[in-house]
Amino acid sequence: MIQEERITEIERENKILLDKMTNIASSHSAKKLPKLSKSLNREARKRKLVQIALENQAMMRRISRKKSNYNHGSWDIQRKNVEKMLVNICEYPYALGSSQKSFKSSKNTSKHTDTPKSSQGLRKFASPNLLLNKKIVLNGEKFLVEIRKTQLGYKISAFKIDKPESYCFDIGNEEALEIMGNHEDPNKLISALKMDGEDMILVEYKDQNL
């Protein structure tokens, strides 16, 4: 009887001991899993991403408010003003990018039928600066060409004899000397006259025989 009670008590104590060991083992395994630490690391990463996004937004706002150092609109306005000045100075269209240096005339189409033949004598008396008055043929068209000396250079006028059309050049002394081969000869200015489609141009002396 005593022995049975002793065995029962030992079994009960063993069971209690086993429960304690189980509790201890389970508590140790729970401590090995740092759930709280993992959660803190995740929150830190989220805060870092939010901070980066805010910094990027602030940078974009600063960039959008910053004015460009290269004002393309101002460049276009300056270019148009320069071209307008060149047109006013030269009195004939200014062409960019030409490999052969030439001077393009301003063309005038008159509605009147008054030809240079009928007014040739009047212009001779009314223009004391007239250097040369000569008839030429370009591309099968007859022209009356007049060259006058001006304060800044030369004025060349070419009138179609059979049509109410005329061409006009205003060139400076330096440009005229280049065309005349550095020798003042109005005939060389007339020799430099060429037709380019519907336009009349003046070519340099070195290009006149091309």
mmCIF file with all atom_site columns, C-alpha atoms in Angstrom:
data_model
loop_
_atom_site.group_PDB
_atom_site.id
_atom_site.type_symbol
_atom_site.label_atom_id
_atom_site.label_alt_id
_atom_site.label_comp_id
_atom_site.label_asym_id
_atom_site.label_entity_id
_atom_site.label_seq_id
_atom_site.pdbx_PDB_ins_code
_atom_site.Cartn_x
_atom_site.Cartn_y
_atom_site.Cartn_z
_atom_site.occupancy
_atom_site.B_iso_or_equiv
_atom_site.pdbx_formal_charge
_atom_site.auth_seq_id
_atom_site.auth_comp_id
_atom_site.auth_asym_id
_atom_site.auth_atom_id
_atom_site.pdbx_PDB_model_num
ATOM 1   C CA . MET A 1 1   ? 0.000  0.000   0.000    1.00 0.00 ? 1   MET A CA 1
ATOM 2   C CA . ILE A 1 2   ? 2.738  2.406   0.943    1.00 0.00 ? 2   ILE A CA 1
ATOM 3   C CA . GLN A 1 3   ? 4.674  1.461   -2.167   1.00 0.00 ? 3   GLN A CA 1
ATOM 4   C CA . GLU A 1 4   ? 1.722  2.199   -4.440   1.00 0.00 ? 4   GLU A CA 1
ATOM 5   C CA . GLU A 1 5   ? 1.262  5.599   -2.857   1.00 0.00 ? 5   GLU A CA 1
ATOM 6   C CA . ARG A 1 6   ? 4.980  6.265   -3.305   1.00 0.00 ? 6   ARG A CA 1
ATOM 7   C CA . ILE A 1 7   ? 4.778  5.354   -7.019   1.00 0.00 ? 7   ILE A CA 1
ATOM 8   C CA . THR A 1 8   ? 1.733  7.558   -7.500   1.00 0.00 ? 8   THR A CA 1
ATOM 9   C CA . GLU A 1 9   ? 3.455  10.498  -5.831   1.00 0.00 ? 9   GLU A CA 1
ATOM 10  C CA . ILE A 1 10  ? 6.565  10.015  -7.992   1.00 0.00 ? 10  ILE A CA 1
ATOM 11  C CA . GLU A 1 11  ? 4.420  9.957   -11.139  1.00 0.00 ? 11  GLU A CA 1
ATOM 12  C CA . ARG A 1 12  ? 2.650  13.131  -10.060  1.00 0.00 ? 12  ARG A CA 1
ATOM 13  C CA . GLU A 1 13  ? 5.942  14.868  -9.356   1.00 0.00 ? 13  GLU A CA 1
ATOM 14  C CA . ASN A 1 14  ? 7.327  13.691  -12.686  1.00 0.00 ? 14  ASN A CA 1
ATOM 15  C CA . LYS A 1 15  ? 4.253  15.073  -14.418  1.00 0.00 ? 15  LYS A CA 1
ATOM 16  C CA . ILE A 1 16  ? 4.691  18.421  -12.643  1.00 0.00 ? 16  ILE A CA 1
ATOM 17  C CA . LEU A 1 17  ? 8.371  18.430  -13.579  1.00 0.00 ? 17  LEU A CA 1
ATOM 18  C CA . LEU A 1 18  ? 7.518  17.623  -17.196  1.00 0.00 ? 18  LEU A CA 1
ATOM 19  C CA . ASP A 1 19  ? 5.009  20.478  -17.303  1.00 0.00 ? 19  ASP A CA 1
ATOM 20  C CA . LYS A 1 20  ? 7.605  22.857  -15.932  1.00 0.00 ? 20  LYS A CA 1
ATOM 21  C CA . MET A 1 21  ? 10.172 21.685  -18.474  1.00 0.00 ? 21  MET A CA 1
ATOM 22  C CA . THR A 1 22  ? 7.636  22.124  -21.257  1.00 0.00 ? 22  THR A CA 1
ATOM 23  C CA . ASN A 1 23  ? 6.831  25.651  -20.094  1.00 0.00 ? 23  ASN A CA 1
ATOM 24  C CA . ILE A 1 24  ? 10.518 26.531  -19.881  1.00 0.00 ? 24  ILE A CA 1
ATOM 25  C CA . ALA A 1 25  ? 11.213 25.151  -23.340  1.00 0.00 ? 25  ALA A CA 1
ATOM 26  C CA . SER A 1 26  ? 8.310  27.025  -24.873  1.00 0.00 ? 26  SER A CA 1
ATOM 27  C CA . SER A 1 27  ? 9.323  30.285  -23.164  1.00 0.00 ? 27  SER A CA 1
ATOM 28  C CA . HIS A 1 28  ? 12.919 29.957  -24.471  1.00 0.00 ? 28  HIS A CA 1
ATOM 29  C CA . SER A 1 29  ? 11.743 29.393  -28.049  1.00 0.00 ? 29  SER A CA 1
ATOM 30  C CA . ALA A 1 30  ? 9.526  32.457  -27.839  1.00 0.00 ? 30  ALA A CA 1
ATOM 31  C CA . LYS A 1 31  ? 12.470 34.589  -26.734  1.00 0.00 ? 31  LYS A CA 1
ATOM 32  C CA . LYS A 1 32  ? 14.512 33.339  -29.690  1.00 0.00 ? 32  LYS A CA 1
ATOM 33  C CA . LEU A 1 33  ? 12.009 34.917  -32.138  1.00 0.00 ? 33  LEU A CA 1
ATOM 34  C CA . PRO A 1 34  ? 12.489 38.725  -31.864  1.00 0.00 ? 34  PRO A CA 1
ATOM 35  C CA . LYS A 1 35  ? 9.087  39.658  -33.255  1.00 0.00 ? 35  LYS A CA 1
ATOM 36  C CA . LEU A 1 36  ? 9.238  43.042  -31.627  1.00 0.00 ? 36  LEU A CA 1
ATOM 37  C CA . SER A 1 37  ? 12.657 43.760  -33.146  1.00 0.00 ? 37  SER A CA 1
ATOM 38  C CA . LYS A 1 38  ? 11.478 42.778  -36.653  1.00 0.00 ? 38  LYS A CA 1
ATOM 39  C CA . SER A 1 39  ? 8.477  45.049  -36.350  1.00 0.00 ? 39  SER A CA 1
ATOM 40  C CA . LEU A 1 40  ? 10.675 47.989  -35.338  1.00 0.00 ? 40  LEU A CA 1
ATOM 41  C CA . ASN A 1 41  ? 12.985 47.408  -38.331  1.00 0.00 ? 41  ASN A CA 1
ATOM 42  C CA . ARG A 1 42  ? 10.016 47.393  -40.707  1.00 0.00 ? 42  ARG A CA 1
ATOM 43  C CA . GLU A 1 43  ? 8.687  50.651  -39.320  1.00 0.00 ? 43  GLU A CA 1
ATOM 44  C CA . ALA A 1 44  ? 12.139 52.225  -39.651  1.00 0.00 ? 44  ALA A CA 1
ATOM 45  C CA . ARG A 1 45  ? 12.290 51.256  -43.330  1.00 0.00 ? 45  ARG A CA 1
ATOM 46  C CA . LYS A 1 46  ? 8.835  52.723  -43.921  1.00 0.00 ? 46  LYS A CA 1
ATOM 47  C CA . ARG A 1 47  ? 9.840  55.988  -42.269  1.00 0.00 ? 47  ARG A CA 1
ATOM 48  C CA . LYS A 1 48  ? 13.001 56.093  -44.412  1.00 0.00 ? 48  LYS A CA 1
ATOM 49  C CA . LEU A 1 49  ? 11.011 55.579  -47.632  1.00 0.00 ? 49  LEU A CA 1
ATOM 50  C CA . VAL A 1 50  ? 8.577  58.326  -46.651  1.00 0.00 ? 50  VAL A CA 1
ATOM 51  C CA . GLN A 1 51  ? 11.488 60.669  -45.924  1.00 0.00 ? 51  GLN A CA 1
ATOM 52  C CA . ILE A 1 52  ? 13.076 59.928  -49.333  1.00 0.00 ? 52  ILE A CA 1
ATOM 53  C CA . ALA A 1 53  ? 9.761  60.554  -51.107  1.00 0.00 ? 53  ALA A CA 1
ATOM 54  C CA . LEU A 1 54  ? 9.340  63.895  -49.332  1.00 0.00 ? 54  LEU A CA 1
ATOM 55  C CA . GLU A 1 55  ? 12.896 64.943  -50.211  1.00 0.00 ? 55  GLU A CA 1
ATOM 56  C CA . ASN A 1 56  ? 12.313 64.035  -53.882  1.00 0.00 ? 56  ASN A CA 1
ATOM 57  C CA . GLN A 1 57  ? 9.117  66.085  -53.958  1.00 0.00 ? 57  GLN A CA 1
ATOM 58  C CA . ALA A 1 58  ? 10.895 69.063  -52.439  1.00 0.00 ? 58  ALA A CA 1
ATOM 59  C CA . MET A 1 59  ? 13.685 68.737  -55.026  1.00 0.00 ? 59  MET A CA 1
ATOM 60  C CA . MET A 1 60  ? 11.153 68.643  -57.885  1.00 0.00 ? 60  MET A CA 1
ATOM 61  C CA . ARG A 1 61  ? 9.468  71.799  -56.544  1.00 0.00 ? 61  ARG A CA 1
ATOM 62  C CA . ARG A 1 62  ? 12.833 73.607  -56.396  1.00 0.00 ? 62  ARG A CA 1
ATOM 63  C CA . ILE A 1 63  ? 13.678 72.521  -59.953  1.00 0.00 ? 63  ILE A CA 1
ATOM 64  C CA . SER A 1 64  ? 10.286 73.623  -61.289  1.00 0.00 ? 64  SER A CA 1
ATOM 65  C CA . ARG A 1 65  ? 10.656 77.050  -59.634  1.00 0.00 ? 65  ARG A CA 1
ATOM 66  C CA . LYS A 1 66  ? 14.217 77.518  -60.922  1.00 0.00 ? 66  LYS A CA 1
ATOM 67  C CA . LYS A 1 67  ? 14.440 79.629  -64.077  1.00 0.00 ? 67  LYS A CA 1
ATOM 68  C CA . SER A 1 68  ? 16.576 78.281  -66.915  1.00 0.00 ? 68  SER A CA 1
ATOM 69  C CA . ASN A 1 69  ? 19.831 80.088  -67.682  1.00 0.00 ? 69  ASN A CA 1
ATOM 70  C CA . TYR A 1 70  ? 19.107 79.603  -71.405  1.00 0.00 ? 70  TYR A CA 1
ATOM 71  C CA . ASN A 1 71  ? 16.119 81.712  -72.415  1.00 0.00 ? 71  ASN A CA 1
ATOM 72  C CA . HIS A 1 72  ? 15.166 80.325  -75.807  1.00 0.00 ? 72  HIS A CA 1
ATOM 73  C CA . GLY A 1 73  ? 12.366 82.852  -76.209  1.00 0.00 ? 73  GLY A CA 1
ATOM 74  C CA . SER A 1 74  ? 14.825 85.709  -75.755  1.00 0.00 ? 74  SER A CA 1
ATOM 75  C CA . TRP A 1 75  ? 17.190 84.123  -78.299  1.00 0.00 ? 75  TRP A CA 1
ATOM 76  C CA . ASP A 1 76  ? 14.407 83.961  -80.899  1.00 0.00 ? 76  ASP A CA 1
ATOM 77  C CA . ILE A 1 77  ? 13.507 87.615  -80.311  1.00 0.00 ? 77  ILE A CA 1
ATOM 78  C CA . GLN A 1 78  ? 17.160 88.696  -80.600  1.00 0.00 ? 78  GLN A CA 1
ATOM 79  C CA . ARG A 1 79  ? 17.623 86.696  -83.804  1.00 0.00 ? 79  ARG A CA 1
ATOM 80  C CA . LYS A 1 80  ? 14.520 88.254  -85.366  1.00 0.00 ? 80  LYS A CA 1
ATOM 81  C CA . ASN A 1 81  ? 15.694 91.734  -84.365  1.00 0.00 ? 81  ASN A CA 1
ATOM 82  C CA . VAL A 1 82  ? 19.137 91.119  -85.887  1.00 0.00 ? 82  VAL A CA 1
ATOM 83  C CA . GLU A 1 83  ? 17.617 89.846  -89.134  1.00 0.00 ? 83  GLU A CA 1
ATOM 84  C CA . LYS A 1 84  ? 15.285 92.844  -89.250  1.00 0.00 ? 84  LYS A CA 1
ATOM 85  C CA . MET A 1 85  ? 18.262 95.187  -88.790  1.00 0.00 ? 85  MET A CA 1
ATOM 86  C CA . LEU A 1 86  ? 20.132 93.424  -91.586  1.00 0.00 ? 86  LEU A CA 1
ATOM 87  C CA . VAL A 1 87  ? 17.148 93.755  -93.896  1.00 0.00 ? 87  VAL A CA 1
ATOM 88  C CA . ASN A 1 88  ? 16.851 97.463  -93.096  1.00 0.00 ? 88  ASN A CA 1
ATOM 89  C CA . ILE A 1 89  ? 20.580 98.053  -93.620  1.00 0.00 ? 89  ILE A CA 1
ATOM 90  C CA . CYS A 1 90  ? 20.976 96.048  -96.800  1.00 0.00 ? 90  CYS A CA 1
ATOM 91  C CA . GLU A 1 91  ? 17.553 96.782  -98.342  1.00 0.00 ? 91  GLU A CA 1
ATOM 92  C CA . TYR A 1 92  ? 17.569 93.315  -99.861  1.00 0.00 ? 92  TYR A CA 1
ATOM 93  C CA . PRO A 1 93  ? 16.728 89.948  -98.254  1.00 0.00 ? 93  PRO A CA 1
ATOM 94  C CA . TYR A 1 94  ? 19.424 88.536  -96.016  1.00 0.00 ? 94  TYR A CA 1
ATOM 95  C CA . ALA A 1 95  ? 20.180 84.854  -96.707  1.00 0.00 ? 95  ALA A CA 1
ATOM 96  C CA . LEU A 1 96  ? 22.018 82.625  -94.212  1.00 0.00 ? 96  LEU A CA 1
ATOM 97  C CA . GLY A 1 97  ? 24.296 79.692  -94.967  1.00 0.00 ? 97  GLY A CA 1
ATOM 98  C CA . SER A 1 98  ? 25.300 80.578  -98.548  1.00 0.00 ? 98  SER A CA 1
ATOM 99  C CA . SER A 1 99  ? 28.588 78.930  -99.567  1.00 0.00 ? 99  SER A CA 1
ATOM 100 C CA . GLN A 1 100 ? 29.109 81.396  -102.426 1.00 0.00 ? 100 GLN A CA 1
ATOM 101 C CA . LYS A 1 101 ? 29.074 85.007  -101.346 1.00 0.00 ? 101 LYS A CA 1
ATOM 102 C CA . SER A 1 102 ? 26.468 86.912  -103.311 1.00 0.00 ? 102 SER A CA 1
ATOM 103 C CA . PHE A 1 103 ? 24.136 89.874  -102.921 1.00 0.00 ? 103 PHE A CA 1
ATOM 104 C CA . LYS A 1 104 ? 20.443 89.452  -103.572 1.00 0.00 ? 104 LYS A CA 1
ATOM 105 C CA . SER A 1 105 ? 18.349 92.281  -104.914 1.00 0.00 ? 105 SER A CA 1
ATOM 106 C CA . SER A 1 106 ? 15.016 93.597  -103.770 1.00 0.00 ? 106 SER A CA 1
ATOM 107 C CA . LYS A 1 107 ? 12.443 93.083  -106.513 1.00 0.00 ? 107 LYS A CA 1
ATOM 108 C CA . ASN A 1 108 ? 9.727  95.561  -107.357 1.00 0.00 ? 108 ASN A CA 1
ATOM 109 C CA . THR A 1 109 ? 6.832  94.916  -109.702 1.00 0.00 ? 109 THR A CA 1
ATOM 110 C CA . SER A 1 110 ? 5.172  98.130  -110.787 1.00 0.00 ? 110 SER A CA 1
ATOM 111 C CA . LYS A 1 111 ? 1.532  98.315  -111.889 1.00 0.00 ? 111 LYS A CA 1
ATOM 112 C CA . HIS A 1 112 ? 2.322  101.205 -114.242 1.00 0.00 ? 112 HIS A CA 1
ATOM 113 C CA . THR A 1 113 ? 3.459  100.672 -117.793 1.00 0.00 ? 113 THR A CA 1
ATOM 114 C CA . ASP A 1 114 ? 6.070  103.445 -117.715 1.00 0.00 ? 114 ASP A CA 1
ATOM 115 C CA . THR A 1 115 ? 9.290  101.843 -119.019 1.00 0.00 ? 115 THR A CA 1
ATOM 116 C CA . PRO A 1 116 ? 12.877 103.022 -118.462 1.00 0.00 ? 116 PRO A CA 1
ATOM 117 C CA . LYS A 1 117 ? 13.065 104.009 -122.159 1.00 0.00 ? 117 LYS A CA 1
ATOM 118 C CA . SER A 1 118 ? 10.600 106.843 -121.777 1.00 0.00 ? 118 SER A CA 1
ATOM 119 C CA . SER A 1 119 ? 12.213 108.246 -118.613 1.00 0.00 ? 119 SER A CA 1
ATOM 120 C CA . GLN A 1 120 ? 15.856 107.593 -119.428 1.00 0.00 ? 120 GLN A CA 1
ATOM 121 C CA . GLY A 1 121 ? 16.636 111.212 -120.349 1.00 0.00 ? 121 GLY A CA 1
ATOM 122 C CA . LEU A 1 122 ? 14.913 112.589 -117.247 1.00 0.00 ? 122 LEU A CA 1
ATOM 123 C CA . ARG A 1 123 ? 16.933 110.345 -114.930 1.00 0.00 ? 123 ARG A CA 1
ATOM 124 C CA . LYS A 1 124 ? 20.185 111.460 -116.507 1.00 0.00 ? 124 LYS A CA 1
ATOM 125 C CA . PHE A 1 125 ? 19.511 115.081 -115.674 1.00 0.00 ? 125 PHE A CA 1
ATOM 126 C CA . ALA A 1 126 ? 17.887 114.394 -112.307 1.00 0.00 ? 126 ALA A CA 1
ATOM 127 C CA . SER A 1 127 ? 20.704 112.128 -111.059 1.00 0.00 ? 127 SER A CA 1
ATOM 128 C CA . PRO A 1 128 ? 24.077 113.894 -110.943 1.00 0.00 ? 128 PRO A CA 1
ATOM 129 C CA . ASN A 1 129 ? 25.539 110.854 -109.132 1.00 0.00 ? 129 ASN A CA 1
ATOM 130 C CA . LEU A 1 130 ? 24.776 108.564 -112.052 1.00 0.00 ? 130 LEU A CA 1
ATOM 131 C CA . LEU A 1 131 ? 27.964 106.657 -112.959 1.00 0.00 ? 131 LEU A CA 1
ATOM 132 C CA . LEU A 1 132 ? 26.748 104.299 -115.641 1.00 0.00 ? 132 LEU A CA 1
ATOM 133 C CA . ASN A 1 133 ? 23.647 103.635 -117.693 1.00 0.00 ? 133 ASN A CA 1
ATOM 134 C CA . LYS A 1 134 ? 23.752 100.478 -119.777 1.00 0.00 ? 134 LYS A CA 1
ATOM 135 C CA . LYS A 1 135 ? 21.492 97.954  -121.472 1.00 0.00 ? 135 LYS A CA 1
ATOM 136 C CA . ILE A 1 136 ? 22.252 94.270  -120.877 1.00 0.00 ? 136 ILE A CA 1
ATOM 137 C CA . VAL A 1 137 ? 20.667 90.878  -121.544 1.00 0.00 ? 137 VAL A CA 1
ATOM 138 C CA . LEU A 1 138 ? 20.381 88.247  -118.805 1.00 0.00 ? 138 LEU A CA 1
ATOM 139 C CA . ASN A 1 139 ? 18.754 84.884  -119.477 1.00 0.00 ? 139 ASN A CA 1
ATOM 140 C CA . GLY A 1 140 ? 17.158 86.279  -122.626 1.00 0.00 ? 140 GLY A CA 1
ATOM 141 C CA . GLU A 1 141 ? 15.615 89.251  -120.758 1.00 0.00 ? 141 GLU A CA 1
ATOM 142 C CA . LYS A 1 142 ? 16.574 92.856  -121.642 1.00 0.00 ? 142 LYS A CA 1
ATOM 143 C CA . PHE A 1 143 ? 17.450 95.174  -118.778 1.00 0.00 ? 143 PHE A CA 1
ATOM 144 C CA . LEU A 1 144 ? 18.399 98.819  -118.402 1.00 0.00 ? 144 LEU A CA 1
ATOM 145 C CA . VAL A 1 145 ? 20.959 99.046  -115.601 1.00 0.00 ? 145 VAL A CA 1
ATOM 146 C CA . GLU A 1 146 ? 21.823 102.276 -113.769 1.00 0.00 ? 146 GLU A CA 1
ATOM 147 C CA . ILE A 1 147 ? 24.616 102.633 -111.219 1.00 0.00 ? 147 ILE A CA 1
ATOM 148 C CA . ARG A 1 148 ? 24.712 105.630 -108.879 1.00 0.00 ? 148 ARG A CA 1
ATOM 149 C CA . LYS A 1 149 ? 27.233 106.643 -106.233 1.00 0.00 ? 149 LYS A CA 1
ATOM 150 C CA . THR A 1 150 ? 25.785 107.147 -102.774 1.00 0.00 ? 150 THR A CA 1
ATOM 151 C CA . GLN A 1 151 ? 27.260 108.372 -99.507  1.00 0.00 ? 151 GLN A CA 1
ATOM 152 C CA . LEU A 1 152 ? 27.737 104.808 -98.235  1.00 0.00 ? 152 LEU A CA 1
ATOM 153 C CA . GLY A 1 153 ? 28.505 103.007 -101.485 1.00 0.00 ? 153 GLY A CA 1
ATOM 154 C CA . TYR A 1 154 ? 26.621 102.253 -104.680 1.00 0.00 ? 154 TYR A CA 1
ATOM 155 C CA . LYS A 1 155 ? 23.012 101.886 -105.745 1.00 0.00 ? 155 LYS A CA 1
ATOM 156 C CA . ILE A 1 156 ? 22.342 99.540  -108.658 1.00 0.00 ? 156 ILE A CA 1
ATOM 157 C CA . SER A 1 157 ? 18.945 99.565  -110.366 1.00 0.00 ? 157 SER A CA 1
ATOM 158 C CA . ALA A 1 158 ? 17.995 97.111  -113.101 1.00 0.00 ? 158 ALA A CA 1
ATOM 159 C CA . PHE A 1 159 ? 14.756 97.717  -115.041 1.00 0.00 ? 159 PHE A CA 1
ATOM 160 C CA . LYS A 1 160 ? 13.184 95.154  -117.328 1.00 0.00 ? 160 LYS A CA 1
ATOM 161 C CA . ILE A 1 161 ? 12.626 96.874  -120.643 1.00 0.00 ? 161 ILE A CA 1
ATOM 162 C CA . ASP A 1 162 ? 9.693  94.763  -121.785 1.00 0.00 ? 162 ASP A CA 1
ATOM 163 C CA . LYS A 1 163 ? 8.012  94.300  -118.384 1.00 0.00 ? 163 LYS A CA 1
ATOM 164 C CA . PRO A 1 164 ? 7.148  96.609  -115.463 1.00 0.00 ? 164 PRO A CA 1
ATOM 165 C CA . GLU A 1 165 ? 9.628  94.921  -113.113 1.00 0.00 ? 165 GLU A CA 1
ATOM 166 C CA . SER A 1 166 ? 12.794 96.207  -111.505 1.00 0.00 ? 166 SER A CA 1
ATOM 167 C CA . TYR A 1 167 ? 15.569 95.065  -109.180 1.00 0.00 ? 167 TYR A CA 1
ATOM 168 C CA . CYS A 1 168 ? 17.548 97.201  -106.759 1.00 0.00 ? 168 CYS A CA 1
ATOM 169 C CA . PHE A 1 169 ? 20.832 96.774  -104.850 1.00 0.00 ? 169 PHE A CA 1
ATOM 170 C CA . ASP A 1 170 ? 22.299 99.014  -102.154 1.00 0.00 ? 170 ASP A CA 1
ATOM 171 C CA . ILE A 1 171 ? 25.858 97.910  -101.310 1.00 0.00 ? 171 ILE A CA 1
ATOM 172 C CA . GLY A 1 172 ? 28.668 99.495  -99.329  1.00 0.00 ? 172 GLY A CA 1
ATOM 173 C CA . ASN A 1 173 ? 32.038 100.581 -100.673 1.00 0.00 ? 173 ASN A CA 1
ATOM 174 C CA . GLU A 1 174 ? 33.917 97.550  -99.299  1.00 0.00 ? 174 GLU A CA 1
ATOM 175 C CA . GLU A 1 175 ? 31.435 95.052  -100.743 1.00 0.00 ? 175 GLU A CA 1
ATOM 176 C CA . ALA A 1 176 ? 31.470 96.877  -104.084 1.00 0.00 ? 176 ALA A CA 1
ATOM 177 C CA . LEU A 1 177 ? 35.297 96.783  -104.222 1.00 0.00 ? 177 LEU A CA 1
ATOM 178 C CA . GLU A 1 178 ? 35.227 93.041  -103.525 1.00 0.00 ? 178 GLU A CA 1
ATOM 179 C CA . ILE A 1 179 ? 32.840 92.555  -106.431 1.00 0.00 ? 179 ILE A CA 1
ATOM 180 C CA . MET A 1 180 ? 34.915 94.813  -108.716 1.00 0.00 ? 180 MET A CA 1
ATOM 181 C CA . GLY A 1 181 ? 38.165 93.032  -107.813 1.00 0.00 ? 181 GLY A CA 1
ATOM 182 C CA . ASN A 1 182 ? 39.534 95.960  -105.724 1.00 0.00 ? 182 ASN A CA 1
ATOM 183 C CA . HIS A 1 183 ? 39.450 98.279  -108.763 1.00 0.00 ? 183 HIS A CA 1
ATOM 184 C CA . GLU A 1 184 ? 36.665 100.829 -109.069 1.00 0.00 ? 184 GLU A CA 1
ATOM 185 C CA . ASP A 1 185 ? 35.006 99.955  -112.360 1.00 0.00 ? 185 ASP A CA 1
ATOM 186 C CA . PRO A 1 186 ? 31.186 100.191 -112.591 1.00 0.00 ? 186 PRO A CA 1
ATOM 187 C CA . ASN A 1 187 ? 31.254 97.922  -115.650 1.00 0.00 ? 187 ASN A CA 1
ATOM 188 C CA . LYS A 1 188 ? 32.444 95.104  -113.389 1.00 0.00 ? 188 LYS A CA 1
ATOM 189 C CA . LEU A 1 189 ? 29.427 95.640  -111.197 1.00 0.00 ? 189 LEU A CA 1
ATOM 190 C CA . ILE A 1 190 ? 27.232 95.143  -114.243 1.00 0.00 ? 190 ILE A CA 1
ATOM 191 C CA . SER A 1 191 ? 29.248 92.056  -115.204 1.00 0.00 ? 191 SER A CA 1
ATOM 192 C CA . ALA A 1 192 ? 28.588 90.685  -111.717 1.00 0.00 ? 192 ALA A CA 1
ATOM 193 C CA . LEU A 1 193 ? 24.817 90.722  -112.251 1.00 0.00 ? 193 LEU A CA 1
ATOM 194 C CA . LYS A 1 194 ? 23.387 87.205  -112.583 1.00 0.00 ? 194 LYS A CA 1
ATOM 195 C CA . MET A 1 195 ? 19.906 85.727  -112.568 1.00 0.00 ? 195 MET A CA 1
ATOM 196 C CA . ASP A 1 196 ? 19.082 83.069  -109.981 1.00 0.00 ? 196 ASP A CA 1
ATOM 197 C CA . GLY A 1 197 ? 15.635 81.864  -110.948 1.00 0.00 ? 197 GLY A CA 1
ATOM 198 C CA . GLU A 1 198 ? 13.343 84.860  -110.523 1.00 0.00 ? 198 GLU A CA 1
ATOM 199 C CA . ASP A 1 199 ? 15.943 86.731  -108.452 1.00 0.00 ? 199 ASP A CA 1
ATOM 200 C CA . MET A 1 200 ? 18.850 88.895  -109.556 1.00 0.00 ? 200 MET A CA 1
ATOM 201 C CA . ILE A 1 201 ? 22.099 88.579  -107.613 1.00 0.00 ? 201 ILE A CA 1
ATOM 202 C CA . LEU A 1 202 ? 25.569 90.089  -107.536 1.00 0.00 ? 202 LEU A CA 1
ATOM 203 C CA . VAL A 1 203 ? 28.454 87.630  -107.314 1.00 0.00 ? 203 VAL A CA 1
ATOM 204 C CA . GLU A 1 204 ? 32.023 88.264  -106.211 1.00 0.00 ? 204 GLU A CA 1
ATOM 205 C CA . TYR A 1 205 ? 34.703 89.041  -108.780 1.00 0.00 ? 205 TYR A CA 1
ATOM 206 C CA . LYS A 1 206 ? 36.339 85.624  -108.324 1.00 0.00 ? 206 LYS A CA 1
ATOM 207 C CA . ASP A 1 207 ? 33.008 83.889  -109.048 1.00 0.00 ? 207 ASP A CA 1
ATOM 208 C CA . GLN A 1 208 ? 31.953 85.933  -112.076 1.00 0.00 ? 208 GLN A CA 1
ATOM 209 C CA . ASN A 1 209 ? 33.446 83.503  -114.594 1.00 0.00 ? 209 ASN A CA 1
ATOM 210 C CA . LEU A 1 210 ? 31.925 80.399  -112.952 1.00 0.00 ? 210 LEU A CA 1
#
